[in-house]
Amino acid sequence: MNKLFTFPEITGFGNVRRLCLAFNRLVKLPSLAGLTGCEELQLNQNKLESLPELGSMPSLKELNITKNNLKHLPAEIGTFAVIEVVEVGSNALENIPEEVRNLKTLKKVNFGYNKLTAFPELHDLPELITIDIQGNQIDAIPEFLGEMPQLLNLILSGNAIKSLPKFLLNLKDIKRFSIASNPIDLEDAETLEVYQAIHKRTMENKGKFTGVN
């Protein structure tokens, strides 16, 4: 682990493609809006309580801010035009800004181990194939997931989900499905049907199914 507590103002680094400040003790950062050429930003495993000004970062493809002390994300996260991976797990987030719906190139999101009580608004994201939202306090699976046939990995472990709705059967190519550590009611006929069908489908797709404990 490094021991950086502060980081200087960044100017004249518009062509930097990758910035890694992970594994430090940073509590705050100066504006990073000047990093217009940055494709990968690694801020994970610090002590950040808020994100710095990021601007639109038109080249950013990967953002990793896992394992910090973040309680909210700025709406500007929805302006990253070519972003593919957003990792914000292991923070203290209670909600995700609805602007994430604007990330049309997004392929993977990790919202695991936060304090979310509602599923983020991930409608109409045609490239999204992986959603990891384990370790939160979510009690229902949103209907829009049934409109995402491209989804391959859905990690829902460690929430408060009791039922599995039928629209999950629209996930024809699902390879990894995890529902462990949820109070799933397998005595409910529809839930049992979906549970068994998803299990079978993940096996047929040579994937992994993690069921109730």
Coordinates of C-alpha atoms in Angstrom, one line a residue:
M1 CA 0.0 0.0 0.0
N2 CA 1.2 3.5 -0.8
K3 CA 0.7 6.3 1.6
L4 CA -0.6 9.2 -0.5
F5 CA -3.0 11.4 1.5
T6 CA -3.2 14.2 -1.1
F7 CA -2.7 14.5 -4.9
P8 CA -1.7 17.7 -6.7
E9 CA -3.7 19.7 -9.2
I10 CA -3.5 18.0 -12.6
T11 CA -2.8 20.3 -15.6
G12 CA -1.4 19.6 -19.0
F13 CA -2.1 15.9 -18.9
G14 CA -4.9 15.7 -21.4
N15 CA -3.2 12.9 -23.3
V16 CA -2.8 10.5 -20.3
R17 CA -4.7 7.3 -21.1
R18 CA -4.5 5.6 -17.8
L19 CA -4.4 7.0 -14.3
C20 CA -4.1 4.6 -11.3
L21 CA -4.3 6.1 -7.8
A22 CA -5.5 2.8 -6.2
F23 CA -4.3 1.5 -2.8
N24 CA -3.6 4.9 -1.2
R25 CA -5.3 6.9 1.6
L26 CA -6.7 9.6 -0.4
V27 CA -9.7 11.4 1.2
K28 CA -10.3 13.9 -1.6
L29 CA -8.9 14.7 -5.1
P30 CA -8.6 17.9 -7.2
S31 CA -10.5 18.2 -10.4
L32 CA -9.8 15.5 -13.0
A33 CA -11.8 17.2 -15.7
G34 CA -8.6 18.0 -17.7
L35 CA -8.0 14.3 -18.4
T36 CA -9.8 14.4 -21.7
G37 CA -7.8 11.5 -23.1
C38 CA -8.1 9.2 -20.1
E39 CA -9.5 5.8 -20.9
E40 CA -9.0 4.1 -17.6
L41 CA -9.4 5.6 -14.1
Q42 CA -8.5 3.6 -11.1
L43 CA -9.4 5.2 -7.7
N44 CA -10.2 2.0 -5.8
Q45 CA -9.2 1.2 -2.3
N46 CA -8.8 4.7 -0.9
K47 CA -10.8 6.7 1.6
L48 CA -12.7 9.0 -0.8
E49 CA -15.9 10.4 0.6
S50 CA -16.9 12.1 -2.7
L51 CA -15.7 12.1 -6.2
P52 CA -13.7 15.0 -7.7
E53 CA -15.0 17.0 -10.7
L54 CA -14.7 14.6 -13.6
G55 CA -16.1 16.5 -16.5
S56 CA -17.4 14.5 -19.4
M57 CA -14.2 12.5 -19.8
P58 CA -15.1 11.7 -23.5
S59 CA -12.5 8.9 -23.8
L60 CA -13.2 7.1 -20.5
K61 CA -14.0 3.3 -20.9
E62 CA -13.3 2.0 -17.4
L63 CA -14.0 3.6 -14.0
N64 CA -13.1 1.7 -10.8
I65 CA -13.9 3.4 -7.4
T66 CA -14.5 0.3 -5.3
K67 CA -13.7 0.2 -1.6
N68 CA -14.0 3.9 -0.7
N69 CA -16.3 5.8 1.6
L70 CA -18.6 7.2 -1.1
K71 CA -22.2 7.9 -0.1
H72 CA -23.4 9.3 -3.4
L73 CA -22.4 9.5 -7.1
P74 CA -22.6 12.7 -9.1
A75 CA -25.1 13.0 -12.0
E76 CA -22.2 13.7 -14.3
I77 CA -21.5 10.0 -14.3
G78 CA -24.2 9.8 -17.0
T79 CA -22.1 11.9 -19.4
F80 CA -19.4 9.3 -20.1
A81 CA -20.1 8.6 -23.8
V82 CA -18.0 5.5 -24.3
I83 CA -17.8 4.0 -20.9
E84 CA -17.9 0.2 -20.8
V85 CA -17.1 -0.8 -17.1
V86 CA -18.3 1.0 -13.9
E87 CA -17.1 -0.6 -10.6
V88 CA -18.5 1.1 -7.5
G89 CA -18.8 -1.8 -5.1
S90 CA -18.0 -1.7 -1.4
N91 CA -18.9 1.8 -0.7
A92 CA -21.9 3.3 1.3
L93 CA -24.1 4.2 -1.6
E94 CA -27.9 4.4 -0.9
N95 CA -28.9 5.1 -4.5
I96 CA -27.5 5.4 -8.0
P97 CA -28.3 8.4 -10.1
E98 CA -30.8 7.8 -12.8
E99 CA -28.4 9.3 -15.3
V100 CA -26.7 5.9 -15.6
R101 CA -29.5 5.2 -18.1
N102 CA -27.5 7.4 -20.5
L103 CA -24.5 5.0 -20.6
K104 CA -25.4 3.3 -23.9
T105 CA -22.0 1.6 -24.3
L106 CA -22.0 0.2 -20.8
K107 CA -21.1 -3.6 -20.6
K108 CA -20.5 -4.2 -16.9
V109 CA -21.6 -2.6 -13.7
N110 CA -20.7 -3.6 -10.1
F111 CA -22.9 -2.0 -7.4
G112 CA -22.2 -4.8 -4.9
Y113 CA -21.9 -4.3 -1.2
N114 CA -23.5 -0.9 -0.8
K115 CA -26.7 0.2 1.0
L116 CA -29.1 0.1 -2.0
T117 CA -32.7 -0.6 -1.3
A118 CA -33.9 -0.2 -4.9
F119 CA -32.6 -1.5 -8.1
P120 CA -30.7 1.2 -10.2
E121 CA -32.4 2.5 -13.3
L122 CA -30.6 0.4 -16.0
H123 CA -33.3 0.6 -18.7
D124 CA -32.4 0.6 -22.4
L125 CA -28.7 -0.3 -22.1
P126 CA -28.3 -2.6 -25.1
E127 CA -24.6 -3.5 -24.5
L128 CA -25.0 -4.4 -20.8
I129 CA -24.2 -8.0 -20.1
T130 CA -23.1 -8.1 -16.5
I131 CA -24.9 -6.7 -13.4
D132 CA -23.4 -7.4 -10.0
I133 CA -25.6 -6.0 -7.2
Q134 CA -25.0 -8.5 -4.4
G135 CA -24.8 -7.5 -0.8
N136 CA -27.4 -4.8 -0.7
Q137 CA -30.9 -4.5 0.7
I138 CA -33.0 -4.9 -2.5
D139 CA -36.3 -6.7 -2.1
A140 CA -37.6 -6.9 -5.7
I141 CA -36.3 -7.7 -9.2
P142 CA -37.4 -4.9 -11.7
E143 CA -39.4 -5.8 -14.8
F144 CA -37.0 -4.1 -17.2
L145 CA -34.5 -7.0 -16.6
G146 CA -36.9 -9.1 -18.7
E147 CA -36.2 -6.7 -21.6
M148 CA -32.5 -7.3 -21.6
P149 CA -32.1 -10.6 -23.5
Q150 CA -28.3 -9.9 -24.0
L151 CA -27.7 -10.2 -20.2
L152 CA -25.2 -13.0 -19.4
N153 CA -24.4 -12.5 -15.7
L154 CA -26.8 -11.4 -13.0
I155 CA -25.4 -11.5 -9.4
L156 CA -28.2 -10.9 -6.9
S157 CA -26.8 -12.7 -3.8
G158 CA -27.1 -11.3 -0.3
N159 CA -30.3 -9.1 -0.8
A160 CA -33.9 -9.4 0.5
I161 CA -35.5 -10.9 -2.6
K162 CA -38.3 -13.3 -1.9
S163 CA -39.7 -14.2 -5.4
L164 CA -38.4 -14.8 -8.9
P165 CA -40.8 -13.3 -11.6
K166 CA -41.5 -15.0 -14.9
F167 CA -40.0 -12.3 -17.0
L168 CA -36.5 -13.6 -16.0
L169 CA -37.2 -16.5 -18.4
N170 CA -36.6 -14.0 -21.2
L171 CA -32.9 -14.2 -20.4
K172 CA -32.2 -16.9 -22.9
D173 CA -28.3 -16.6 -22.9
I174 CA -27.8 -16.3 -19.1
K175 CA -24.6 -18.0 -18.0
R176 CA -24.1 -16.9 -14.4
F177 CA -27.0 -16.4 -12.1
S178 CA -26.6 -16.0 -8.3
I179 CA -29.5 -15.7 -5.8
A180 CA -27.8 -17.1 -2.7
S181 CA -28.4 -15.6 0.7
N182 CA -31.9 -14.3 -0.2
P183 CA -35.2 -15.3 1.5
I184 CA -36.4 -16.9 -1.7
D185 CA -39.8 -18.6 -1.2
L186 CA -39.5 -21.9 -3.2
E187 CA -43.0 -22.9 -2.0
D188 CA -44.4 -20.3 -4.4
A189 CA -45.2 -22.1 -7.6
E190 CA -44.0 -19.4 -10.0
T191 CA -40.8 -18.8 -8.1
L192 CA -40.0 -22.5 -8.1
E193 CA -40.7 -22.8 -11.8
V194 CA -38.4 -19.8 -12.6
Y195 CA -35.7 -21.0 -10.2
Q196 CA -35.6 -24.5 -11.9
A197 CA -35.7 -23.1 -15.4
I198 CA -32.9 -20.6 -14.8
H199 CA -30.8 -23.3 -13.2
K200 CA -31.3 -25.6 -16.2
R201 CA -30.5 -22.7 -18.6
T202 CA -27.3 -21.7 -17.0
M203 CA -26.1 -25.3 -17.1
E204 CA -27.1 -25.6 -20.8
N205 CA -25.1 -22.4 -21.4
K206 CA -22.1 -24.0 -19.6
G207 CA -22.3 -21.3 -16.9
K208 CA -22.8 -21.2 -13.1
F209 CA -25.9 -21.2 -10.9
T210 CA -25.7 -20.3 -7.3
G211 CA -29.0 -21.0 -5.6
V212 CA -30.5 -20.6 -2.1
N213 CA -28.4 -21.8 0.8

